[in-house]
Amino acid sequence: MRAVIQKSFGGPEVLEVVETDRPAPLGGEVLIRVHASAVNPVDVAVRSGAYPLLGEPSFGVGWDISGVVEEAGPGARFKPGDEVFGMPFFPRAATGYAEYVAAPSRQVARKPAGLDHVHAAAIPLAALTAWQGLVDAAGLHEGQRVLIHRAAGGVGHFAVQIAKARGAHVIAMASAPRHEFLRGLGADEVIDYRTTDFTQEVKDVDVVFDSSSEGTRSLAVLRPGGTLVSIMEHWNQALAAQVAAAGRHFAGISVEPDYASLEAIAALVDAGRIRPHVARTFPLAEAAKAHELVGSGRVQGKVVLTVA
C-alpha cells in the first residue's frame, strides 16, 4: 500500500510517499480501506518537531480517517463493507495518511449516512475536541452563554455548531471576513478580534472555549462558577490555579478516541445540526502542500487528503 511517512523533523518537504506492507487487524480491530484523511494543525506541529508527540522519526502522521472496512478481526464491532470514520490511537501513531489503517473497532464509528468520505474525514479529531470540551467537561446546556475563540477554524466551527445544538447562546470570535460564515453556522453574536477588545464587549458567559491561548484574558468575561475550557494550554497548572483562585472552573482538554461521542456527533450530522466545512482537498501524493496550507493558519474549516 501507499503511505505518507517522514524520517526527520522539518518542513512539509520531509513528508514522502512510500510503498509499505498493509497492516493486518488483530482481535477487536478492523482493517479500513481509507478513502479520505484530514490534516489537522497537530499533524503540522508533530511533523515539525514542535510537538514531539511520537518520539523520534521515522513515523507517519495523520489520525482522521474515513473509509470502508476491508477485514474484521475476531470480536470486532464491524464487518467488511461497513463505512466507518474516526481518529484511532491518538495520541499514539496511527499513520492516517495511508491507503489502509488497522484500528480498534471501538475507536471508530459508523460514518454519517448523508456525508461522503471527504466530509466525514473532516470530523473526528476537531469535532471530538469541541464535544469533549463543551459537553463532557463543561456540561454545556440550553440557555447558557458560550464564547468561542478562533471560531472559524477546524475545531472552532464545530464548537459553534455543537453549542447551538445544545441550545446555547453562541458568541464567536473571528476576523470580519469570516463573520457571514459563522452566522450561517448559527452564531448569535460575532466579534472581530482584530478591532475589538472582547473583554470590553462580552460579560457573564458560562463557558469560554479557548483554542488561542486567551485563557488569562478570558477570565474577565466568565461569570463566577463558569468554566474555561482550554485546548492549547491543557497542561498549564499555573493557569488552572489562577482560574480556581478567581472562583471559576478550569478544564484542560487533550482529545482522545471515543466512539460513543462520535456516534452522537454523527446523529447530529444526519439530523442537519452539524455540517463540516472542507476548505480544500489534496491527493495523498500532495500531503506536503496540504501541510503548507494548514500551517499557514489561514484555513476556514478543514483540509482533507483524498486517498482512494
PDB file of C-alpha atoms in Angstrom:
ATOM      1  CA  MET A   1       0.000   0.000   0.000  1.00  0.00           C
ATOM      2  CA  ARG A   2       0.971   3.654  -0.263  1.00  0.00           C
ATOM      3  CA  ALA A   3       1.525   5.657   2.916  1.00  0.00           C
ATOM      4  CA  VAL A   4       3.000   9.037   3.806  1.00  0.00           C
ATOM      5  CA  ILE A   5       5.835   8.931   6.327  1.00  0.00           C
ATOM      6  CA  GLN A   6       8.697  11.130   7.494  1.00  0.00           C
ATOM      7  CA  LYS A   7      12.220  10.206   8.528  1.00  0.00           C
ATOM      8  CA  SER A   8      13.147  13.519  10.142  1.00  0.00           C
ATOM      9  CA  PHE A   9      11.535  16.586  11.662  1.00  0.00           C
ATOM     10  CA  GLY A  10      11.226  19.641   9.461  1.00  0.00           C
ATOM     11  CA  GLY A  11       9.071  21.440   6.938  1.00  0.00           C
ATOM     12  CA  PRO A  12       6.388  19.919   4.706  1.00  0.00           C
ATOM     13  CA  GLU A  13       9.110  18.618   2.403  1.00  0.00           C
ATOM     14  CA  VAL A  14      10.033  15.841   4.892  1.00  0.00           C
ATOM     15  CA  LEU A  15       6.778  14.054   4.056  1.00  0.00           C
ATOM     16  CA  GLU A  16       7.241  11.326   1.468  1.00  0.00           C
ATOM     17  CA  VAL A  17       5.005   8.724  -0.146  1.00  0.00           C
ATOM     18  CA  VAL A  18       6.353   5.186   0.225  1.00  0.00           C
ATOM     19  CA  GLU A  19       5.270   1.652  -0.565  1.00  0.00           C
ATOM     20  CA  THR A  20       4.885  -0.393   2.616  1.00  0.00           C
ATOM     21  CA  ASP A  21       3.183  -3.522   3.905  1.00  0.00           C
ATOM     22  CA  ARG A  22      -0.539  -3.427   4.507  1.00  0.00           C
ATOM     23  CA  PRO A  23      -1.317  -3.905   8.226  1.00  0.00           C
ATOM     24  CA  ALA A  24      -3.294  -6.905   9.480  1.00  0.00           C
ATOM     25  CA  PRO A  25      -6.110  -6.443  12.010  1.00  0.00           C
ATOM     26  CA  LEU A  26      -5.750  -8.058  15.435  1.00  0.00           C
ATOM     27  CA  GLY A  27      -8.606  -9.240  17.640  1.00  0.00           C
ATOM     28  CA  GLY A  28     -11.164  -6.455  18.068  1.00  0.00           C
ATOM     29  CA  GLU A  29      -9.644  -4.476  15.210  1.00  0.00           C
ATOM     30  CA  VAL A  30     -10.763  -3.642  11.694  1.00  0.00           C
ATOM     31  CA  LEU A  31      -8.700  -3.038   8.587  1.00  0.00           C
ATOM     32  CA  ILE A  32     -10.041   0.100   6.934  1.00  0.00           C
ATOM     33  CA  ARG A  33      -9.528   0.936   3.283  1.00  0.00           C
ATOM     34  CA  VAL A  34      -9.099   4.691   3.658  1.00  0.00           C
ATOM     35  CA  HIS A  35     -10.956   6.949   1.248  1.00  0.00           C
ATOM     36  CA  ALA A  36     -10.012  10.260   2.864  1.00  0.00           C
ATOM     37  CA  SER A  37      -7.824  11.580   5.691  1.00  0.00           C
ATOM     38  CA  ALA A  38      -7.987  15.059   7.208  1.00  0.00           C
ATOM     39  CA  VAL A  39      -4.977  17.231   8.034  1.00  0.00           C
ATOM     40  CA  ASN A  40      -5.046  18.956  11.425  1.00  0.00           C
ATOM     41  CA  PRO A  41      -2.783  21.593  12.995  1.00  0.00           C
ATOM     42  CA  VAL A  42      -1.495  18.964  15.413  1.00  0.00           C
ATOM     43  CA  ASP A  43      -0.226  16.988  12.396  1.00  0.00           C
ATOM     44  CA  VAL A  44       1.801  20.015  11.349  1.00  0.00           C
ATOM     45  CA  ALA A  45       3.196  20.513  14.859  1.00  0.00           C
ATOM     46  CA  VAL A  46       4.183  16.849  15.189  1.00  0.00           C
ATOM     47  CA  ARG A  47       5.799  16.784  11.739  1.00  0.00           C
ATOM     48  CA  SER A  48       7.916  19.842  12.500  1.00  0.00           C
ATOM     49  CA  GLY A  49       9.071  18.594  15.905  1.00  0.00           C
ATOM     50  CA  ALA A  50       7.370  21.488  17.696  1.00  0.00           C
ATOM     51  CA  TYR A  51       5.136  18.966  19.467  1.00  0.00           C
ATOM     52  CA  PRO A  52       7.228  15.793  19.992  1.00  0.00           C
ATOM     53  CA  LEU A  53       4.213  13.568  20.453  1.00  0.00           C
ATOM     54  CA  LEU A  54       5.510  10.442  18.715  1.00  0.00           C
ATOM     55  CA  GLY A  55       9.172  10.480  19.682  1.00  0.00           C
ATOM     56  CA  GLU A  56      11.822  10.317  17.009  1.00  0.00           C
ATOM     57  CA  PRO A  57      11.022   9.702  13.322  1.00  0.00           C
ATOM     58  CA  SER A  58      10.513   7.580  11.319  1.00  0.00           C
ATOM     59  CA  PHE A  59       6.730   7.627  11.609  1.00  0.00           C
ATOM     60  CA  GLY A  60       3.584   8.608   9.774  1.00  0.00           C
ATOM     61  CA  VAL A  61       1.426  11.481  10.955  1.00  0.00           C
ATOM     62  CA  GLY A  62      -2.336  11.726  10.499  1.00  0.00           C
ATOM     63  CA  TRP A  63      -5.293  10.443  12.522  1.00  0.00           C
ATOM     64  CA  ASP A  64      -8.603  11.476  10.934  1.00  0.00           C
ATOM     65  CA  ILE A  65      -9.833   8.822   8.518  1.00  0.00           C
ATOM     66  CA  SER A  66     -12.997   7.762   6.728  1.00  0.00           C
ATOM     67  CA  GLY A  67     -13.285   4.582   4.708  1.00  0.00           C
ATOM     68  CA  VAL A  68     -14.681   1.088   4.306  1.00  0.00           C
ATOM     69  CA  VAL A  69     -13.947  -1.969   6.458  1.00  0.00           C
ATOM     70  CA  GLU A  70     -11.890  -4.410   4.392  1.00  0.00           C
ATOM     71  CA  GLU A  71     -11.318  -7.071   7.072  1.00  0.00           C
ATOM     72  CA  ALA A  72     -12.566  -7.582  10.618  1.00  0.00           C
ATOM     73  CA  GLY A  73     -10.586  -9.304  13.349  1.00  0.00           C
ATOM     74  CA  PRO A  74     -12.275 -11.627  15.867  1.00  0.00           C
ATOM     75  CA  GLY A  75     -14.671  -9.720  18.123  1.00  0.00           C
ATOM     76  CA  ALA A  76     -14.671  -6.506  16.061  1.00  0.00           C
ATOM     77  CA  ARG A  77     -17.802  -4.327  16.106  1.00  0.00           C
ATOM     78  CA  PHE A  78     -17.994  -4.014  12.317  1.00  0.00           C
ATOM     79  CA  LYS A  79     -17.991  -6.289   9.286  1.00  0.00           C
ATOM     80  CA  PRO A  80     -16.438  -5.959   5.824  1.00  0.00           C
ATOM     81  CA  GLY A  81     -18.267  -3.379   3.729  1.00  0.00           C
ATOM     82  CA  ASP A  82     -19.259  -1.129   6.666  1.00  0.00           C
ATOM     83  CA  GLU A  83     -18.429   2.554   6.201  1.00  0.00           C
ATOM     84  CA  VAL A  84     -16.662   3.976   9.253  1.00  0.00           C
ATOM     85  CA  PHE A  85     -14.796   7.072  10.413  1.00  0.00           C
ATOM     86  CA  GLY A  86     -12.677   8.008  13.409  1.00  0.00           C
ATOM     87  CA  MET A  87      -9.323   9.132  14.825  1.00  0.00           C
ATOM     88  CA  PRO A  88      -7.742   5.889  16.072  1.00  0.00           C
ATOM     89  CA  PHE A  89      -4.851   5.671  18.519  1.00  0.00           C
ATOM     90  CA  PHE A  90      -4.449   9.402  19.208  1.00  0.00           C
ATOM     91  CA  PRO A  91      -2.081  10.498  20.714  1.00  0.00           C
ATOM     92  CA  ARG A  92      -0.085   7.470  19.505  1.00  0.00           C
ATOM     93  CA  ALA A  93       0.791   6.982  15.854  1.00  0.00           C
ATOM     94  CA  ALA A  94      -1.981   5.859  13.506  1.00  0.00           C
ATOM     95  CA  THR A  95      -0.284   6.699  10.155  1.00  0.00           C
ATOM     96  CA  GLY A  96      -3.592   8.003   8.886  1.00  0.00           C
ATOM     97  CA  TYR A  97      -2.246   9.227   5.542  1.00  0.00           C
ATOM     98  CA  ALA A  98      -2.329   5.758   4.017  1.00  0.00           C
ATOM     99  CA  GLU A  99      -4.420   3.507   1.835  1.00  0.00           C
ATOM    100  CA  TYR A 100      -5.115   1.134   4.743  1.00  0.00           C
ATOM    101  CA  VAL A 101      -5.258   1.603   8.513  1.00  0.00           C
ATOM    102  CA  ALA A 102      -5.810  -1.104  11.136  1.00  0.00           C
ATOM    103  CA  ALA A 103      -7.673   0.272  14.141  1.00  0.00           C
ATOM    104  CA  PRO A 104      -9.534  -0.881  17.262  1.00  0.00           C
ATOM    105  CA  SER A 105     -13.186  -1.127  16.259  1.00  0.00           C
ATOM    106  CA  ARG A 106     -14.258   0.743  19.401  1.00  0.00           C
ATOM    107  CA  GLN A 107     -12.220   3.757  18.292  1.00  0.00           C
ATOM    108  CA  VAL A 108     -14.258   4.271  15.113  1.00  0.00           C
ATOM    109  CA  ALA A 109     -17.957   4.739  14.415  1.00  0.00           C
ATOM    110  CA  ARG A 110     -20.337   4.269  11.523  1.00  0.00           C
ATOM    111  CA  LYS A 111     -19.943   7.083   9.004  1.00  0.00           C
ATOM    112  CA  PRO A 112     -22.819   9.594   8.839  1.00  0.00           C
ATOM    113  CA  ALA A 113     -25.084   8.310   6.090  1.00  0.00           C
ATOM    114  CA  GLY A 114     -25.538  11.714   4.475  1.00  0.00           C
ATOM    115  CA  LEU A 115     -21.852  12.519   4.035  1.00  0.00           C
ATOM    116  CA  ASP A 116     -19.214  11.463   1.548  1.00  0.00           C
ATOM    117  CA  HIS A 117     -15.883  10.232   2.885  1.00  0.00           C
ATOM    118  CA  VAL A 118     -14.136  13.578   2.352  1.00  0.00           C
ATOM    119  CA  HIS A 119     -16.536  15.417   4.655  1.00  0.00           C
ATOM    120  CA  ALA A 120     -16.698  12.539   7.150  1.00  0.00           C
ATOM    121  CA  ALA A 121     -12.897  12.517   7.460  1.00  0.00           C
ATOM    122  CA  ALA A 122     -13.021  16.209   8.372  1.00  0.00           C
ATOM    123  CA  ILE A 123     -14.981  15.494  11.531  1.00  0.00           C
ATOM    124  CA  PRO A 124     -13.339  13.245  14.158  1.00  0.00           C
ATOM    125  CA  LEU A 125     -10.379  14.998  15.803  1.00  0.00           C
ATOM    126  CA  ALA A 126     -11.770  18.523  15.570  1.00  0.00           C
ATOM    127  CA  ALA A 127     -15.370  17.703  16.461  1.00  0.00           C
ATOM    128  CA  LEU A 128     -14.371  15.374  19.307  1.00  0.00           C
ATOM    129  CA  THR A 129     -12.155  18.136  20.713  1.00  0.00           C
ATOM    130  CA  ALA A 130     -15.123  20.501  20.720  1.00  0.00           C
ATOM    131  CA  TRP A 131     -17.512  17.865  22.090  1.00  0.00           C
ATOM    132  CA  GLN A 132     -15.225  16.692  24.883  1.00  0.00           C
ATOM    133  CA  GLY A 133     -14.623  20.297  25.907  1.00  0.00           C
ATOM    134  CA  LEU A 134     -18.141  21.700  25.689  1.00  0.00           C
ATOM    135  CA  VAL A 135     -20.277  18.668  26.513  1.00  0.00           C
ATOM    136  CA  ASP A 136     -18.148  16.334  28.625  1.00  0.00           C
ATOM    137  CA  ALA A 137     -16.032  18.856  30.530  1.00  0.00           C
ATOM    138  CA  ALA A 138     -18.225  21.966  30.701  1.00  0.00           C
ATOM    139  CA  GLY A 139     -21.637  20.274  30.602  1.00  0.00           C
ATOM    140  CA  LEU A 140     -22.946  22.988  28.284  1.00  0.00           C
ATOM    141  CA  HIS A 141     -26.727  23.082  28.200  1.00  0.00           C
ATOM    142  CA  GLU A 142     -29.692  25.065  26.946  1.00  0.00           C
ATOM    143  CA  GLY A 143     -29.805  28.743  27.883  1.00  0.00           C
ATOM    144  CA  GLN A 144     -26.121  29.117  28.715  1.00  0.00           C
ATOM    145  CA  ARG A 145     -23.819  31.654  27.087  1.00  0.00           C
ATOM    146  CA  VAL A 146     -20.580  30.475  25.475  1.00  0.00           C
ATOM    147  CA  LEU A 147     -17.669  32.438  23.998  1.00  0.00           C
ATOM    148  CA  ILE A 148     -15.680  30.584  21.317  1.00  0.00           C
ATOM    149  CA  HIS A 149     -12.238  31.807  20.281  1.00  0.00           C
ATOM    150  CA  ARG A 150     -10.952  31.095  16.735  1.00  0.00           C
ATOM    151  CA  ALA A 151     -14.497  30.127  15.864  1.00  0.00           C
ATOM    152  CA  ALA A 152     -13.983  29.759  12.096  1.00  0.00           C
ATOM    153  CA  GLY A 153     -11.156  27.204  12.341  1.00  0.00           C
ATOM    154  CA  GLY A 154     -11.320  23.430  12.228  1.00  0.00           C
ATOM    155  CA  VAL A 155     -12.207  22.942  15.897  1.00  0.00           C
ATOM    156  CA  GLY A 156     -13.983  26.261  16.272  1.00  0.00           C
ATOM    157  CA  HIS A 157     -16.557  25.793  13.533  1.00  0.00           C
ATOM    158  CA  PHE A 158     -17.600  22.503  15.123  1.00  0.00           C
ATOM    159  CA  ALA A 159     -17.710  24.131  18.569  1.00  0.00           C
ATOM    160  CA  VAL A 160     -20.144  26.756  17.266  1.00  0.00           C
ATOM    161  CA  GLN A 161     -22.479  24.110  15.865  1.00  0.00           C
ATOM    162  CA  ILE A 162     -22.282  21.789  18.868  1.00  0.00           C
ATOM    163  CA  ALA A 163     -23.025  24.696  21.203  1.00  0.00           C
ATOM    164  CA  LYS A 164     -26.054  25.692  19.115  1.00  0.00           C
ATOM    165  CA  ALA A 165     -27.265  22.093  19.055  1.00  0.00           C
ATOM    166  CA  ARG A 166     -27.107  22.166  22.874  1.00  0.00           C
ATOM    167  CA  GLY A 167     -29.298  25.272  22.941  1.00  0.00           C
ATOM    168  CA  ALA A 168     -26.599  27.758  23.981  1.00  0.00           C
ATOM    169  CA  HIS A 169     -26.223  31.421  23.046  1.00  0.00           C
ATOM    170  CA  VAL A 170     -23.034  31.488  20.970  1.00  0.00           C
ATOM    171  CA  ILE A 171     -20.594  34.393  20.819  1.00  0.00           C
ATOM    172  CA  ALA A 172     -17.965  33.720  18.151  1.00  0.00           C
ATOM    173  CA  MET A 173     -14.561  35.371  17.789  1.00  0.00           C
ATOM    174  CA  ALA A 174     -13.134  35.654  14.256  1.00  0.00           C
ATOM    175  CA  SER A 175     -11.873  38.168  11.708  1.00  0.00           C
ATOM    176  CA  ALA A 176     -14.512  40.169   9.850  1.00  0.00           C
ATOM    177  CA  PRO A 177     -14.355  38.233   6.537  1.00  0.00           C
ATOM    178  CA  ARG A 178     -15.492  35.104   8.379  1.00  0.00           C
ATOM    179  CA  HIS A 179     -18.495  36.591  10.151  1.00  0.00           C
ATOM    180  CA  GLU A 180     -21.040  35.637   7.483  1.00  0.00           C
ATOM    181  CA  PHE A 181     -19.740  32.051   7.530  1.00  0.00           C
ATOM    182  CA  LEU A 182     -20.177  31.869  11.314  1.00  0.00           C
ATOM    183  CA  ARG A 183     -23.656  33.369  11.259  1.00  0.00           C
ATOM    184  CA  GLY A 184     -24.543  30.676   8.749  1.00  0.00           C
ATOM    185  CA  LEU A 185     -23.424  28.082  11.301  1.00  0.00           C
ATOM    186  CA  GLY A 186     -25.709  29.605  13.921  1.00  0.00           C
ATOM    187  CA  ALA A 187     -23.538  32.059  15.871  1.00  0.00           C
ATOM    188  CA  ASP A 188     -25.730  34.596  17.702  1.00  0.00           C
ATOM    189  CA  GLU A 189     -23.013  37.232  18.012  1.00  0.00           C
ATOM    190  CA  VAL A 190     -19.744  37.594  16.105  1.00  0.00           C
ATOM    191  CA  ILE A 191     -16.835  39.763  17.265  1.00  0.00           C
ATOM    192  CA  ASP A 192     -13.812  40.829  15.217  1.00  0.00           C
ATOM    193  CA  TYR A 193     -10.802  40.109  17.427  1.00  0.00           C
ATOM    194  CA  ARG A 194      -8.660  42.383  15.257  1.00  0.00           C
ATOM    195  CA  THR A 195     -10.644  45.543  16.012  1.00  0.00           C
ATOM    196  CA  THR A 196     -12.484  44.795  19.253  1.00  0.00           C
ATOM    197  CA  ASP A 197     -11.331  44.011  22.791  1.00  0.00           C
ATOM    198  CA  PHE A 198     -13.656  41.158  23.676  1.00  0.00           C
ATOM    199  CA  THR A 199     -13.136  41.759  27.396  1.00  0.00           C
ATOM    200  CA  GLN A 200     -14.910  45.099  26.975  1.00  0.00           C
ATOM    201  CA  GLU A 201     -17.762  43.723  24.870  1.00  0.00           C
ATOM    202  CA  VAL A 202     -18.588  40.375  26.490  1.00  0.00           C
ATOM    203  CA  LYS A 203     -19.741  39.718  30.039  1.00  0.00           C
ATOM    204  CA  ASP A 204     -21.244  36.941  32.140  1.00  0.00           C
ATOM    205  CA  VAL A 205     -20.621  33.932  29.932  1.00  0.00           C
ATOM    206  CA  ASP A 206     -20.982  30.451  31.362  1.00  0.00           C
ATOM    207  CA  VAL A 207     -18.307  28.801  29.224  1.00  0.00           C
ATOM    208  CA  VAL A 208     -15.255  30.037  27.326  1.00  0.00           C
ATOM    209  CA  PHE A 209     -13.917  27.627  24.713  1.00  0.00           C
ATOM    210  CA  ASP A 210     -10.315  28.697  24.146  1.00  0.00           C
ATOM    211  CA  SER A 211      -8.125  27.396  21.349  1.00  0.00           C
ATOM    212  CA  SER A 212      -5.957  30.529  21.107  1.00  0.00           C
ATOM    213  CA  SER A 213      -4.154  30.867  24.462  1.00  0.00           C
ATOM    214  CA  GLU A 214      -6.508  33.629  25.599  1.00  0.00           C
ATOM    215  CA  GLY A 215      -7.169  31.919  28.908  1.00  0.00           C
ATOM    216  CA  THR A 216      -5.955  34.642  31.264  1.00  0.00           C
ATOM    217  CA  ARG A 217      -7.846  37.424  29.485  1.00  0.00           C
ATOM    218  CA  SER A 218     -10.938  35.250  29.183  1.00  0.00           C
ATOM    219  CA  LEU A 219     -11.317  35.154  32.954  1.00  0.00           C
ATOM    220  CA  ALA A 220     -12.667  38.699  32.737  1.00  0.00           C
ATOM    221  CA  VAL A 221     -15.760  37.570  30.826  1.00  0.00           C
ATOM    222  CA  LEU A 222     -16.585  34.421  32.820  1.00  0.00           C
ATOM    223  CA  ARG A 223     -19.308  34.603  35.437  1.00  0.00           C
ATOM    224  CA  PRO A 224     -18.494  33.219  38.923  1.00  0.00           C
ATOM    225  CA  GLY A 225     -18.644  29.446  38.703  1.00  0.00           C
ATOM    226  CA  GLY A 226     -18.179  29.499  34.926  1.00  0.00           C
ATOM    227  CA  THR A 227     -15.827  27.171  33.066  1.00  0.00           C
ATOM    228  CA  LEU A 228     -12.738  27.925  30.996  1.00  0.00           C
ATOM    229  CA  VAL A 229     -12.072  25.121  28.518  1.00  0.00           C
ATOM    230  CA  SER A 230      -8.528  25.240  27.119  1.00  0.00           C
ATOM    231  CA  ILE A 231      -7.175  23.024  24.353  1.00  0.00           C
ATOM    232  CA  MET A 232      -3.932  24.947  23.809  1.00  0.00           C
ATOM    233  CA  GLU A 233      -2.895  25.126  27.466  1.00  0.00           C
ATOM    234  CA  HIS A 234      -4.415  21.917  28.815  1.00  0.00           C
ATOM    235  CA  TRP A 235      -1.116  21.265  30.634  1.00  0.00           C
ATOM    236  CA  ASN A 236      -0.863  24.733  32.251  1.00  0.00           C
ATOM    237  CA  GLN A 237      -1.116  24.240  36.015  1.00  0.00           C
ATOM    238  CA  ALA A 238      -0.414  27.917  36.698  1.00  0.00           C
ATOM    239  CA  LEU A 239      -3.422  28.896  34.579  1.00  0.00           C
ATOM    240  CA  ALA A 240      -5.554  26.254  36.293  1.00  0.00           C
ATOM    241  CA  ALA A 241      -4.589  27.692  39.694  1.00  0.00           C
ATOM    242  CA  GLN A 242      -5.355  31.223  38.524  1.00  0.00           C
ATOM    243  CA  VAL A 243      -8.791  30.164  37.299  1.00  0.00           C
ATOM    244  CA  ALA A 244      -9.555  28.372  40.561  1.00  0.00           C
ATOM    245  CA  ALA A 245      -8.434  31.387  42.616  1.00  0.00           C
ATOM    246  CA  ALA A 246     -10.895  33.520  40.643  1.00  0.00           C
ATOM    247  CA  GLY A 247     -13.769  31.216  41.573  1.00  0.00           C
ATOM    248  CA  ARG A 248     -14.086  29.657  38.128  1.00  0.00           C
ATOM    249  CA  HIS A 249     -13.519  26.130  36.808  1.00  0.00           C
ATOM    250  CA  PHE A 250     -10.683  25.060  34.520  1.00  0.00           C
ATOM    251  CA  ALA A 251     -10.916  22.180  32.046  1.00  0.00           C
ATOM    252  CA  GLY A 252      -7.791  21.282  30.090  1.00  0.00           C
ATOM    253  CA  ILE A 253      -8.686  19.145  27.087  1.00  0.00           C
ATOM    254  CA  SER A 254      -6.463  16.688  25.264  1.00  0.00           C
ATOM    255  CA  VAL A 255      -8.710  14.862  22.812  1.00  0.00           C
ATOM    256  CA  GLU A 256      -8.983  11.068  22.846  1.00  0.00           C
ATOM    257  CA  PRO A 257     -10.801   8.470  20.707  1.00  0.00           C
ATOM    258  CA  ASP A 258     -14.423   7.993  21.800  1.00  0.00           C
ATOM    259  CA  TYR A 259     -16.820   6.058  19.593  1.00  0.00           C
ATOM    260  CA  ALA A 260     -19.885   6.942  21.703  1.00  0.00           C
ATOM    261  CA  SER A 261     -19.319  10.664  21.238  1.00  0.00           C
ATOM    262  CA  LEU A 262     -18.586  10.099  17.539  1.00  0.00           C
ATOM    263  CA  GLU A 263     -21.947   8.361  17.261  1.00  0.00           C
ATOM    264  CA  ALA A 264     -23.654  11.329  18.949  1.00  0.00           C
ATOM    265  CA  ILE A 265     -21.899  13.727  16.565  1.00  0.00           C
ATOM    266  CA  ALA A 266     -22.859  11.572  13.563  1.00  0.00           C
ATOM    267  CA  ALA A 267     -26.504  11.677  14.689  1.00  0.00           C
ATOM    268  CA  LEU A 268     -26.374  15.493  14.739  1.00  0.00           C
ATOM    269  CA  VAL A 269     -24.800  15.477  11.285  1.00  0.00           C
ATOM    270  CA  ASP A 270     -27.546  13.241   9.899  1.00  0.00           C
ATOM    271  CA  ALA A 271     -30.143  15.468  11.581  1.00  0.00           C
ATOM    272  CA  GLY A 272     -28.718  18.521   9.795  1.00  0.00           C
ATOM    273  CA  ARG A 273     -27.472  20.159  13.015  1.00  0.00           C
ATOM    274  CA  ILE A 274     -23.747  19.892  12.189  1.00  0.00           C
ATOM    275  CA  ARG A 275     -22.038  20.222   8.824  1.00  0.00           C
ATOM    276  CA  PRO A 276     -18.270  20.021   8.340  1.00  0.00           C
ATOM    277  CA  HIS A 277     -16.754  22.712   6.140  1.00  0.00           C
ATOM    278  CA  VAL A 278     -13.974  21.461   3.863  1.00  0.00           C
ATOM    279  CA  ALA A 279     -11.883  24.353   2.581  1.00  0.00           C
ATOM    280  CA  ARG A 280      -9.775  22.302   0.163  1.00  0.00           C
ATOM    281  CA  THR A 281      -8.765  18.784  -0.797  1.00  0.00           C
ATOM    282  CA  PHE A 282      -5.429  17.403  -1.999  1.00  0.00           C
ATOM    283  CA  PRO A 283      -4.494  13.951  -3.316  1.00  0.00           C
ATOM    284  CA  LEU A 284      -2.426  11.784  -0.981  1.00  0.00           C
ATOM    285  CA  ALA A 285       0.730  12.470  -3.004  1.00  0.00           C
ATOM    286  CA  GLU A 286       0.377  16.185  -2.217  1.00  0.00           C
ATOM    287  CA  ALA A 287       0.327  15.842   1.573  1.00  0.00           C
ATOM    288  CA  ALA A 288       3.178  18.357   1.780  1.00  0.00           C
ATOM    289  CA  LYS A 289       1.064  21.006   0.041  1.00  0.00           C
ATOM    290  CA  ALA A 290      -1.799  20.294   2.429  1.00  0.00           C
ATOM    291  CA  HIS A 291       0.558  20.741   5.395  1.00  0.00           C
ATOM    292  CA  GLU A 292       1.803  24.014   3.959  1.00  0.00           C
ATOM    293  CA  LEU A 293      -1.763  25.345   3.755  1.00  0.00           C
ATOM    294  CA  VAL A 294      -2.773  24.160   7.235  1.00  0.00           C
ATOM    295  CA  GLY A 295       0.476  25.537   8.661  1.00  0.00           C
ATOM    296  CA  SER A 296      -0.365  28.981   7.289  1.00  0.00           C
ATOM    297  CA  GLY A 297      -3.105  29.306   9.913  1.00  0.00           C
ATOM    298  CA  ARG A 298      -5.479  30.799   7.360  1.00  0.00           C
ATOM    299  CA  VAL A 299      -7.804  27.854   6.803  1.00  0.00           C
ATOM    300  CA  GLN A 300     -11.534  28.270   7.293  1.00  0.00           C
ATOM    301  CA  GLY A 301     -12.731  24.820   8.292  1.00  0.00           C
ATOM    302  CA  LYS A 302     -10.710  21.739   7.297  1.00  0.00           C
ATOM    303  CA  VAL A 303      -8.233  20.439   4.705  1.00  0.00           C
ATOM    304  CA  VAL A 304      -8.613  16.819   3.552  1.00  0.00           C
ATOM    305  CA  LEU A 305      -6.457  14.336   1.619  1.00  0.00           C
ATOM    306  CA  THR A 306      -8.257  12.119  -0.887  1.00  0.00           C
ATOM    307  CA  VAL A 307      -6.822   8.617  -0.771  1.00  0.00           C
ATOM    308  CA  ALA A 308      -8.961   6.017  -2.572  1.00  0.00           C
TER     309      ALA A 308
END
